[in-house]
Amino acid sequence: RAEVESQGVAPAEVRVETRVQVRYAGTDTALEVEAGATDAMRHAFEGAHRARFGFVDETKPLVVEAVSVEAIGGGAEAAPRTRPRADGSVPEARRRTRFFSGGAWQDAAVYAREEIGPGHVVMGPALIIEANQTVVVEPGWRATLTERDHLVLDRAVPAEKRTAVGTAADPVMLEIFNNLFMSIAEQMGVTLQNTAYSVNIKERLDFSCAVFDRDGALVANAPHMPVHLGSMDRSVESVIRENPVVRPGDVFALDAP
């Protein structure tokens, strides 16, 4: 407190926050919670651990790894600057030019950023030029300047739906979902590494994580130890075959190569 107050901060504006780094005994991943009564800290830790890793273990003792105390004061909230909405329509374009987009040359209007006011809307194709960049407004898009001087681009004309060769799926959505499934598999590995006791898992990363569909077919696998993946789909198929009813949260352990 004294050090912060010595910088000219009024004593009433200084607040002190005390936090503790808590982890399960045997693990090395600590989570930060607010200092307080033991039960309150345990409850906060378990909530944070469940949110981060999806589970808690009430049988493991907790370890306070570190305590931090921070005095804070003197910061001022920055109010965003706004500009009044401009009167009238968008000013005339400075000139016209062409740029190549969508497989064809586009006749585009050229605007100066400083001449556009809040509330003005520029329809594409167009170029908006300012001191340090040029913003390209593609055909079918529009650019709107907000009262906070943010240039927001959004689609004004719905995009034509495209499909990949030999499938009715949108290739853009395919790529999005491929990355989502891959991210799930990678996060599984991070969670396993952070919560495991085994040195093989924590340091050698001797594990594999993957996502399968309801029939046991591989959807996505994280780049861990690929040697496991050769039998993983057969293992998943065996679990599905031997357990007709599988509920969310069920866990199965197999002792098989």
PDB file of C-alpha atoms in Angstrom:
ATOM      1  CA  ARG A   1       0.000   0.000   0.000  1.00  0.00           C
ATOM      2  CA  ALA A   2       2.778   2.388   0.933  1.00  0.00           C
ATOM      3  CA  GLU A   3       4.535   1.892  -2.381  1.00  0.00           C
ATOM      4  CA  VAL A   4       1.376   2.597  -4.379  1.00  0.00           C
ATOM      5  CA  GLU A   5       0.468   5.594  -2.225  1.00  0.00           C
ATOM      6  CA  SER A   6       3.995   6.958  -2.714  1.00  0.00           C
ATOM      7  CA  GLN A   7       3.166   7.290  -6.405  1.00  0.00           C
ATOM      8  CA  GLY A   8       0.418   9.779  -5.635  1.00  0.00           C
ATOM      9  CA  VAL A   9      -2.545   7.424  -5.328  1.00  0.00           C
ATOM     10  CA  ALA A  10      -5.038   8.323  -2.609  1.00  0.00           C
ATOM     11  CA  PRO A  11      -5.267   5.701   0.171  1.00  0.00           C
ATOM     12  CA  ALA A  12      -9.008   5.264  -0.433  1.00  0.00           C
ATOM     13  CA  GLU A  13      -8.312   4.318  -4.066  1.00  0.00           C
ATOM     14  CA  VAL A  14      -5.894   1.480  -3.208  1.00  0.00           C
ATOM     15  CA  ARG A  15      -7.276  -2.030  -3.000  1.00  0.00           C
ATOM     16  CA  VAL A  16      -5.365  -5.164  -2.020  1.00  0.00           C
ATOM     17  CA  GLU A  17      -6.038  -8.536  -3.638  1.00  0.00           C
ATOM     18  CA  THR A  18      -4.679 -11.769  -2.161  1.00  0.00           C
ATOM     19  CA  ARG A  19      -4.698 -14.912  -4.300  1.00  0.00           C
ATOM     20  CA  VAL A  20      -3.456 -18.447  -3.832  1.00  0.00           C
ATOM     21  CA  GLN A  21      -2.182 -20.961  -6.375  1.00  0.00           C
ATOM     22  CA  VAL A  22      -3.811 -24.316  -5.558  1.00  0.00           C
ATOM     23  CA  ARG A  23      -3.215 -27.710  -7.137  1.00  0.00           C
ATOM     24  CA  TYR A  24      -3.935 -31.351  -6.467  1.00  0.00           C
ATOM     25  CA  ALA A  25      -1.084 -33.186  -4.740  1.00  0.00           C
ATOM     26  CA  GLY A  26       0.938 -35.040  -7.353  1.00  0.00           C
ATOM     27  CA  THR A  27       0.035 -32.695 -10.199  1.00  0.00           C
ATOM     28  CA  ASP A  28       1.875 -29.610 -11.393  1.00  0.00           C
ATOM     29  CA  THR A  29      -1.005 -27.524 -12.735  1.00  0.00           C
ATOM     30  CA  ALA A  30      -2.018 -24.862 -10.203  1.00  0.00           C
ATOM     31  CA  LEU A  31      -5.157 -22.761 -10.504  1.00  0.00           C
ATOM     32  CA  GLU A  32      -5.503 -19.300  -9.011  1.00  0.00           C
ATOM     33  CA  VAL A  33      -8.326 -18.588  -6.545  1.00  0.00           C
ATOM     34  CA  GLU A  34      -9.092 -15.759  -4.172  1.00  0.00           C
ATOM     35  CA  ALA A  35      -7.709 -16.168  -0.659  1.00  0.00           C
ATOM     36  CA  GLY A  36     -10.245 -16.801   2.070  1.00  0.00           C
ATOM     37  CA  ALA A  37     -11.614 -19.501   4.304  1.00  0.00           C
ATOM     38  CA  THR A  38     -10.424 -23.035   3.579  1.00  0.00           C
ATOM     39  CA  ASP A  39     -13.837 -24.278   2.468  1.00  0.00           C
ATOM     40  CA  ALA A  40     -14.320 -21.260   0.214  1.00  0.00           C
ATOM     41  CA  MET A  41     -10.929 -21.762  -1.447  1.00  0.00           C
ATOM     42  CA  ARG A  42     -11.591 -25.471  -1.938  1.00  0.00           C
ATOM     43  CA  HIS A  43     -14.985 -24.700  -3.480  1.00  0.00           C
ATOM     44  CA  ALA A  44     -13.472 -22.070  -5.798  1.00  0.00           C
ATOM     45  CA  PHE A  45     -10.649 -24.413  -6.816  1.00  0.00           C
ATOM     46  CA  GLU A  46     -13.010 -27.283  -7.565  1.00  0.00           C
ATOM     47  CA  GLY A  47     -15.194 -24.968  -9.638  1.00  0.00           C
ATOM     48  CA  ALA A  48     -12.182 -23.734 -11.612  1.00  0.00           C
ATOM     49  CA  HIS A  49     -10.813 -27.276 -12.011  1.00  0.00           C
ATOM     50  CA  ARG A  50     -14.151 -28.587 -13.245  1.00  0.00           C
ATOM     51  CA  ALA A  51     -14.432 -25.708 -15.702  1.00  0.00           C
ATOM     52  CA  ARG A  52     -10.866 -26.249 -16.983  1.00  0.00           C
ATOM     53  CA  PHE A  53     -10.588 -30.058 -16.944  1.00  0.00           C
ATOM     54  CA  GLY A  54     -14.150 -31.327 -16.605  1.00  0.00           C
ATOM     55  CA  PHE A  55     -13.790 -33.206 -13.309  1.00  0.00           C
ATOM     56  CA  VAL A  56     -12.801 -32.995  -9.648  1.00  0.00           C
ATOM     57  CA  ASP A  57     -11.258 -35.602  -7.348  1.00  0.00           C
ATOM     58  CA  GLU A  58     -12.411 -35.258  -3.757  1.00  0.00           C
ATOM     59  CA  THR A  59      -9.965 -37.981  -2.619  1.00  0.00           C
ATOM     60  CA  LYS A  60      -6.847 -35.972  -3.491  1.00  0.00           C
ATOM     61  CA  PRO A  61      -5.405 -33.508  -0.990  1.00  0.00           C
ATOM     62  CA  LEU A  62      -4.916 -29.927  -2.090  1.00  0.00           C
ATOM     63  CA  VAL A  63      -1.596 -28.095  -2.026  1.00  0.00           C
ATOM     64  CA  VAL A  64      -1.155 -24.323  -1.810  1.00  0.00           C
ATOM     65  CA  GLU A  65       1.790 -23.743  -4.102  1.00  0.00           C
ATOM     66  CA  ALA A  66       2.109 -19.981  -3.792  1.00  0.00           C
ATOM     67  CA  VAL A  67       0.439 -16.897  -2.362  1.00  0.00           C
ATOM     68  CA  SER A  68       0.416 -13.524  -4.098  1.00  0.00           C
ATOM     69  CA  VAL A  69      -0.569 -10.145  -2.689  1.00  0.00           C
ATOM     70  CA  GLU A  70      -1.150  -7.212  -5.033  1.00  0.00           C
ATOM     71  CA  ALA A  71      -1.925  -3.591  -4.243  1.00  0.00           C
ATOM     72  CA  ILE A  72      -3.788  -1.865  -7.067  1.00  0.00           C
ATOM     73  CA  GLY A  73      -4.743   1.775  -7.517  1.00  0.00           C
ATOM     74  CA  GLY A  74      -4.503   4.854  -9.646  1.00  0.00           C
ATOM     75  CA  GLY A  75      -5.948   3.486 -12.878  1.00  0.00           C
ATOM     76  CA  ALA A  76      -8.451   5.615 -14.736  1.00  0.00           C
ATOM     77  CA  GLU A  77     -11.157   4.165 -16.927  1.00  0.00           C
ATOM     78  CA  ALA A  78     -10.812   5.307 -20.512  1.00  0.00           C
ATOM     79  CA  ALA A  79     -14.125   6.447 -21.907  1.00  0.00           C
ATOM     80  CA  PRO A  80     -14.473   5.687 -25.633  1.00  0.00           C
ATOM     81  CA  ARG A  81     -14.592   8.757 -27.802  1.00  0.00           C
ATOM     82  CA  THR A  82     -17.615   9.088 -30.033  1.00  0.00           C
ATOM     83  CA  ARG A  83     -18.393  11.324 -32.985  1.00  0.00           C
ATOM     84  CA  PRO A  84     -21.814  12.676 -33.952  1.00  0.00           C
ATOM     85  CA  ARG A  85     -23.529  11.014 -36.889  1.00  0.00           C
ATOM     86  CA  ALA A  86     -22.841  12.701 -40.177  1.00  0.00           C
ATOM     87  CA  ASP A  87     -25.541  14.605 -41.976  1.00  0.00           C
ATOM     88  CA  GLY A  88     -26.351  13.674 -45.532  1.00  0.00           C
ATOM     89  CA  SER A  89     -25.239  10.815 -47.703  1.00  0.00           C
ATOM     90  CA  VAL A  90     -21.791   9.487 -48.493  1.00  0.00           C
ATOM     91  CA  PRO A  91     -19.652  12.105 -50.287  1.00  0.00           C
ATOM     92  CA  GLU A  92     -18.793  11.668 -53.926  1.00  0.00           C
ATOM     93  CA  ALA A  93     -16.009   9.218 -54.710  1.00  0.00           C
ATOM     94  CA  ARG A  94     -12.644  10.837 -55.373  1.00  0.00           C
ATOM     95  CA  ARG A  95     -12.190   8.724 -58.459  1.00  0.00           C
ATOM     96  CA  ARG A  96     -12.911   5.276 -59.861  1.00  0.00           C
ATOM     97  CA  THR A  97     -10.564   2.390 -60.509  1.00  0.00           C
ATOM     98  CA  ARG A  98     -10.614  -1.366 -61.070  1.00  0.00           C
ATOM     99  CA  PHE A  99      -9.582  -4.350 -58.985  1.00  0.00           C
ATOM    100  CA  PHE A 100      -9.777  -8.072 -59.679  1.00  0.00           C
ATOM    101  CA  SER A 101     -12.206 -10.044 -57.502  1.00  0.00           C
ATOM    102  CA  GLY A 102     -14.435 -13.075 -57.942  1.00  0.00           C
ATOM    103  CA  GLY A 103     -12.781 -14.023 -61.198  1.00  0.00           C
ATOM    104  CA  ALA A 104     -13.512 -10.709 -62.920  1.00  0.00           C
ATOM    105  CA  TRP A 105     -12.478  -7.067 -63.000  1.00  0.00           C
ATOM    106  CA  GLN A 106     -14.640  -4.877 -60.755  1.00  0.00           C
ATOM    107  CA  ASP A 107     -15.358  -1.191 -61.361  1.00  0.00           C
ATOM    108  CA  ALA A 108     -14.782   0.349 -57.913  1.00  0.00           C
ATOM    109  CA  ALA A 109     -15.288   3.758 -56.328  1.00  0.00           C
ATOM    110  CA  VAL A 110     -12.366   5.193 -54.336  1.00  0.00           C
ATOM    111  CA  TYR A 111     -13.079   7.054 -51.069  1.00  0.00           C
ATOM    112  CA  ALA A 112     -10.819   8.832 -48.581  1.00  0.00           C
ATOM    113  CA  ARG A 113     -11.379   7.623 -45.019  1.00  0.00           C
ATOM    114  CA  GLU A 114     -11.292  11.129 -43.550  1.00  0.00           C
ATOM    115  CA  GLU A 115     -14.183  12.207 -45.792  1.00  0.00           C
ATOM    116  CA  ILE A 116     -16.503   9.455 -44.498  1.00  0.00           C
ATOM    117  CA  GLY A 117     -18.531  10.276 -41.396  1.00  0.00           C
ATOM    118  CA  PRO A 118     -20.250   8.113 -38.765  1.00  0.00           C
ATOM    119  CA  GLY A 119     -23.346   6.496 -40.211  1.00  0.00           C
ATOM    120  CA  HIS A 120     -22.129   6.594 -43.800  1.00  0.00           C
ATOM    121  CA  VAL A 121     -22.406   3.320 -45.703  1.00  0.00           C
ATOM    122  CA  VAL A 122     -20.126   2.452 -48.634  1.00  0.00           C
ATOM    123  CA  MET A 123     -21.331  -0.324 -50.903  1.00  0.00           C
ATOM    124  CA  GLY A 124     -18.839  -2.569 -52.651  1.00  0.00           C
ATOM    125  CA  PRO A 125     -17.000  -2.834 -54.893  1.00  0.00           C
ATOM    126  CA  ALA A 126     -15.048   0.072 -53.438  1.00  0.00           C
ATOM    127  CA  LEU A 127     -11.724   1.098 -51.948  1.00  0.00           C
ATOM    128  CA  ILE A 128     -11.407   3.139 -48.749  1.00  0.00           C
ATOM    129  CA  ILE A 129      -7.963   4.696 -48.499  1.00  0.00           C
ATOM    130  CA  GLU A 130      -6.378   6.117 -45.356  1.00  0.00           C
ATOM    131  CA  ALA A 131      -2.863   7.068 -44.309  1.00  0.00           C
ATOM    132  CA  ASN A 132      -1.649   3.602 -43.349  1.00  0.00           C
ATOM    133  CA  GLN A 133      -3.873   1.148 -45.196  1.00  0.00           C
ATOM    134  CA  THR A 134      -6.360   0.507 -47.971  1.00  0.00           C
ATOM    135  CA  VAL A 135      -9.615  -1.265 -47.146  1.00  0.00           C
ATOM    136  CA  VAL A 136     -11.076  -3.330 -49.989  1.00  0.00           C
ATOM    137  CA  VAL A 137     -14.860  -3.610 -49.954  1.00  0.00           C
ATOM    138  CA  GLU A 138     -15.636  -6.651 -52.090  1.00  0.00           C
ATOM    139  CA  PRO A 139     -18.723  -6.913 -54.305  1.00  0.00           C
ATOM    140  CA  GLY A 140     -21.745  -7.873 -52.204  1.00  0.00           C
ATOM    141  CA  TRP A 141     -20.243  -6.290 -49.075  1.00  0.00           C
ATOM    142  CA  ARG A 142     -20.732  -2.905 -47.413  1.00  0.00           C
ATOM    143  CA  ALA A 143     -18.626  -0.803 -45.068  1.00  0.00           C
ATOM    144  CA  THR A 144     -20.217   1.253 -42.282  1.00  0.00           C
ATOM    145  CA  LEU A 145     -18.416   3.827 -40.137  1.00  0.00           C
ATOM    146  CA  THR A 146     -19.648   3.765 -36.531  1.00  0.00           C
ATOM    147  CA  GLU A 147     -19.848   6.618 -34.026  1.00  0.00           C
ATOM    148  CA  ARG A 148     -16.658   5.248 -32.401  1.00  0.00           C
ATOM    149  CA  ASP A 149     -14.810   5.556 -35.718  1.00  0.00           C
ATOM    150  CA  HIS A 150     -14.820   1.786 -36.310  1.00  0.00           C
ATOM    151  CA  LEU A 151     -15.085   0.671 -39.907  1.00  0.00           C
ATOM    152  CA  VAL A 152     -17.365  -2.392 -39.921  1.00  0.00           C
ATOM    153  CA  LEU A 153     -17.667  -4.635 -42.970  1.00  0.00           C
ATOM    154  CA  ASP A 154     -20.619  -6.959 -43.369  1.00  0.00           C
ATOM    155  CA  ARG A 155     -22.190  -8.863 -46.232  1.00  0.00           C
ATOM    156  CA  ALA A 156     -25.044  -7.045 -47.950  1.00  0.00           C
ATOM    157  CA  VAL A 157     -25.847  -9.691 -50.578  1.00  0.00           C
ATOM    158  CA  PRO A 158     -26.119 -13.376 -49.514  1.00  0.00           C
ATOM    159  CA  ALA A 159     -23.224 -15.465 -50.797  1.00  0.00           C
ATOM    160  CA  GLU A 160     -23.939 -18.154 -53.339  1.00  0.00           C
ATOM    161  CA  LYS A 161     -23.794 -21.549 -51.681  1.00  0.00           C
ATOM    162  CA  ARG A 162     -20.913 -23.691 -52.923  1.00  0.00           C
ATOM    163  CA  THR A 163     -20.458 -27.417 -52.659  1.00  0.00           C
ATOM    164  CA  ALA A 164     -17.334 -29.533 -52.886  1.00  0.00           C
ATOM    165  CA  VAL A 165     -16.945 -31.964 -55.772  1.00  0.00           C
ATOM    166  CA  GLY A 166     -18.845 -35.176 -55.071  1.00  0.00           C
ATOM    167  CA  THR A 167     -20.581 -33.911 -51.917  1.00  0.00           C
ATOM    168  CA  ALA A 168     -23.463 -31.669 -50.930  1.00  0.00           C
ATOM    169  CA  ALA A 169     -21.489 -30.116 -48.057  1.00  0.00           C
ATOM    170  CA  ASP A 170     -20.270 -26.537 -48.035  1.00  0.00           C
ATOM    171  CA  PRO A 171     -16.437 -26.687 -48.234  1.00  0.00           C
ATOM    172  CA  VAL A 172     -16.114 -23.700 -45.884  1.00  0.00           C
ATOM    173  CA  MET A 173     -18.260 -25.383 -43.223  1.00  0.00           C
ATOM    174  CA  LEU A 174     -16.341 -28.627 -43.748  1.00  0.00           C
ATOM    175  CA  GLU A 175     -13.092 -26.823 -42.972  1.00  0.00           C
ATOM    176  CA  ILE A 176     -14.615 -25.118 -39.915  1.00  0.00           C
ATOM    177  CA  PHE A 177     -15.914 -28.375 -38.446  1.00  0.00           C
ATOM    178  CA  ASN A 178     -12.679 -30.214 -39.258  1.00  0.00           C
ATOM    179  CA  ASN A 179     -10.787 -27.631 -37.215  1.00  0.00           C
ATOM    180  CA  LEU A 180     -13.344 -27.773 -34.390  1.00  0.00           C
ATOM    181  CA  PHE A 181     -13.050 -31.565 -34.098  1.00  0.00           C
ATOM    182  CA  MET A 182      -9.251 -31.358 -34.278  1.00  0.00           C
ATOM    183  CA  SER A 183      -9.274 -28.719 -31.539  1.00  0.00           C
ATOM    184  CA  ILE A 184     -11.340 -31.024 -29.290  1.00  0.00           C
ATOM    185  CA  ALA A 185      -8.816 -33.852 -29.725  1.00  0.00           C
ATOM    186  CA  GLU A 186      -5.887 -31.503 -29.024  1.00  0.00           C
ATOM    187  CA  GLN A 187      -7.541 -30.095 -25.894  1.00  0.00           C
ATOM    188  CA  MET A 188      -8.123 -33.657 -24.672  1.00  0.00           C
ATOM    189  CA  GLY A 189      -4.365 -34.176 -24.849  1.00  0.00           C
ATOM    190  CA  VAL A 190      -3.606 -30.944 -22.996  1.00  0.00           C
ATOM    191  CA  THR A 191      -6.045 -31.896 -20.239  1.00  0.00           C
ATOM    192  CA  LEU A 192      -4.566 -35.382 -19.939  1.00  0.00           C
ATOM    193  CA  GLN A 193      -1.028 -34.017 -19.765  1.00  0.00           C
ATOM    194  CA  ASN A 194      -1.920 -31.419 -17.116  1.00  0.00           C
ATOM    195  CA  THR A 195      -3.816 -33.796 -14.832  1.00  0.00           C
ATOM    196  CA  ALA A 196      -1.810 -37.029 -15.193  1.00  0.00           C
ATOM    197  CA  TYR A 197       0.561 -38.578 -12.640  1.00  0.00           C
ATOM    198  CA  SER A 198       2.472 -40.671 -15.191  1.00  0.00           C
ATOM    199  CA  VAL A 199       5.846 -39.356 -16.335  1.00  0.00           C
ATOM    200  CA  ASN A 200       5.298 -41.132 -19.655  1.00  0.00           C
ATOM    201  CA  ILE A 201       2.201 -39.044 -20.235  1.00  0.00           C
ATOM    202  CA  LYS A 202       3.373 -35.756 -18.714  1.00  0.00           C
ATOM    203  CA  GLU A 203       6.852 -35.624 -20.269  1.00  0.00           C
ATOM    204  CA  ARG A 204       7.074 -38.183 -23.097  1.00  0.00           C
ATOM    205  CA  LEU A 205       3.516 -37.432 -24.279  1.00  0.00           C
ATOM    206  CA  ASP A 206       3.040 -41.169 -24.751  1.00  0.00           C
ATOM    207  CA  PHE A 207      -0.685 -41.094 -25.530  1.00  0.00           C
ATOM    208  CA  SER A 208      -3.148 -40.479 -28.337  1.00  0.00           C
ATOM    209  CA  CYS A 209      -6.434 -38.584 -28.373  1.00  0.00           C
ATOM    210  CA  ALA A 210      -9.059 -38.825 -31.076  1.00  0.00           C
ATOM    211  CA  VAL A 211     -12.732 -38.214 -31.838  1.00  0.00           C
ATOM    212  CA  PHE A 212     -14.902 -40.993 -33.330  1.00  0.00           C
ATOM    213  CA  ASP A 213     -18.444 -41.076 -34.642  1.00  0.00           C
ATOM    214  CA  ARG A 214     -21.222 -43.239 -33.219  1.00  0.00           C
ATOM    215  CA  ASP A 215     -20.133 -46.174 -35.393  1.00  0.00           C
ATOM    216  CA  GLY A 216     -16.505 -46.028 -34.262  1.00  0.00           C
ATOM    217  CA  ALA A 217     -15.134 -44.386 -37.421  1.00  0.00           C
ATOM    218  CA  LEU A 218     -12.260 -41.935 -36.893  1.00  0.00           C
ATOM    219  CA  VAL A 219     -13.284 -38.270 -37.243  1.00  0.00           C
ATOM    220  CA  ALA A 220     -10.166 -36.426 -36.024  1.00  0.00           C
ATOM    221  CA  ASN A 221      -6.965 -37.334 -34.195  1.00  0.00           C
ATOM    222  CA  ALA A 222      -4.496 -35.024 -32.511  1.00  0.00           C
ATOM    223  CA  PRO A 223      -0.811 -35.280 -33.521  1.00  0.00           C
ATOM    224  CA  HIS A 224       0.284 -37.288 -30.485  1.00  0.00           C
ATOM    225  CA  MET A 225       1.700 -40.839 -30.649  1.00  0.00           C
ATOM    226  CA  PRO A 226       0.261 -42.171 -33.944  1.00  0.00           C
ATOM    227  CA  VAL A 227       1.232 -45.773 -33.125  1.00  0.00           C
ATOM    228  CA  HIS A 228      -1.854 -46.018 -30.891  1.00  0.00           C
ATOM    229  CA  LEU A 229      -4.300 -45.082 -33.612  1.00  0.00           C
ATOM    230  CA  GLY A 230      -3.899 -48.356 -35.491  1.00  0.00           C
ATOM    231  CA  SER A 231      -6.039 -50.231 -32.969  1.00  0.00           C
ATOM    232  CA  MET A 232      -7.987 -47.375 -31.406  1.00  0.00           C
ATOM    233  CA  ASP A 233     -10.897 -47.541 -33.869  1.00  0.00           C
ATOM    234  CA  ARG A 234     -11.224 -51.306 -33.330  1.00  0.00           C
ATOM    235  CA  SER A 235     -11.198 -50.715 -29.574  1.00  0.00           C
ATOM    236  CA  VAL A 236     -13.963 -48.110 -29.881  1.00  0.00           C
ATOM    237  CA  GLU A 237     -15.982 -50.440 -32.098  1.00  0.00           C
ATOM    238  CA  SER A 238     -15.641 -53.166 -29.465  1.00  0.00           C
ATOM    239  CA  VAL A 239     -16.911 -50.843 -26.730  1.00  0.00           C
ATOM    240  CA  ILE A 240     -19.915 -49.879 -28.880  1.00  0.00           C
ATOM    241  CA  ARG A 241     -20.650 -53.504 -29.723  1.00  0.00           C
ATOM    242  CA  GLU A 242     -20.430 -54.737 -26.133  1.00  0.00           C
ATOM    243  CA  ASN A 243     -22.321 -51.776 -24.637  1.00  0.00           C
ATOM    244  CA  PRO A 244     -25.506 -51.027 -26.576  1.00  0.00           C
ATOM    245  CA  VAL A 245     -26.369 -48.174 -24.202  1.00  0.00           C
ATOM    246  CA  VAL A 246     -23.633 -45.566 -23.699  1.00  0.00           C
ATOM    247  CA  ARG A 247     -24.539 -42.477 -21.689  1.00  0.00           C
ATOM    248  CA  PRO A 248     -22.747 -39.114 -21.469  1.00  0.00           C
ATOM    249  CA  GLY A 249     -20.002 -39.355 -18.863  1.00  0.00           C
ATOM    250  CA  ASP A 250     -19.463 -43.124 -19.207  1.00  0.00           C
ATOM    251  CA  VAL A 251     -15.809 -44.207 -19.120  1.00  0.00           C
ATOM    252  CA  PHE A 252     -14.401 -47.439 -20.536  1.00  0.00           C
ATOM    253  CA  ALA A 253     -10.917 -48.880 -19.933  1.00  0.00           C
ATOM    254  CA  LEU A 254      -9.482 -51.546 -22.246  1.00  0.00           C
ATOM    255  CA  ASP A 255      -6.381 -53.634 -21.619  1.00  0.00           C
ATOM    256  CA  ALA A 256      -5.628 -54.414 -25.245  1.00  0.00           C
ATOM    257  CA  PRO A 257      -2.890 -53.543 -27.761  1.00  0.00           C
TER     258      PRO A 257
END
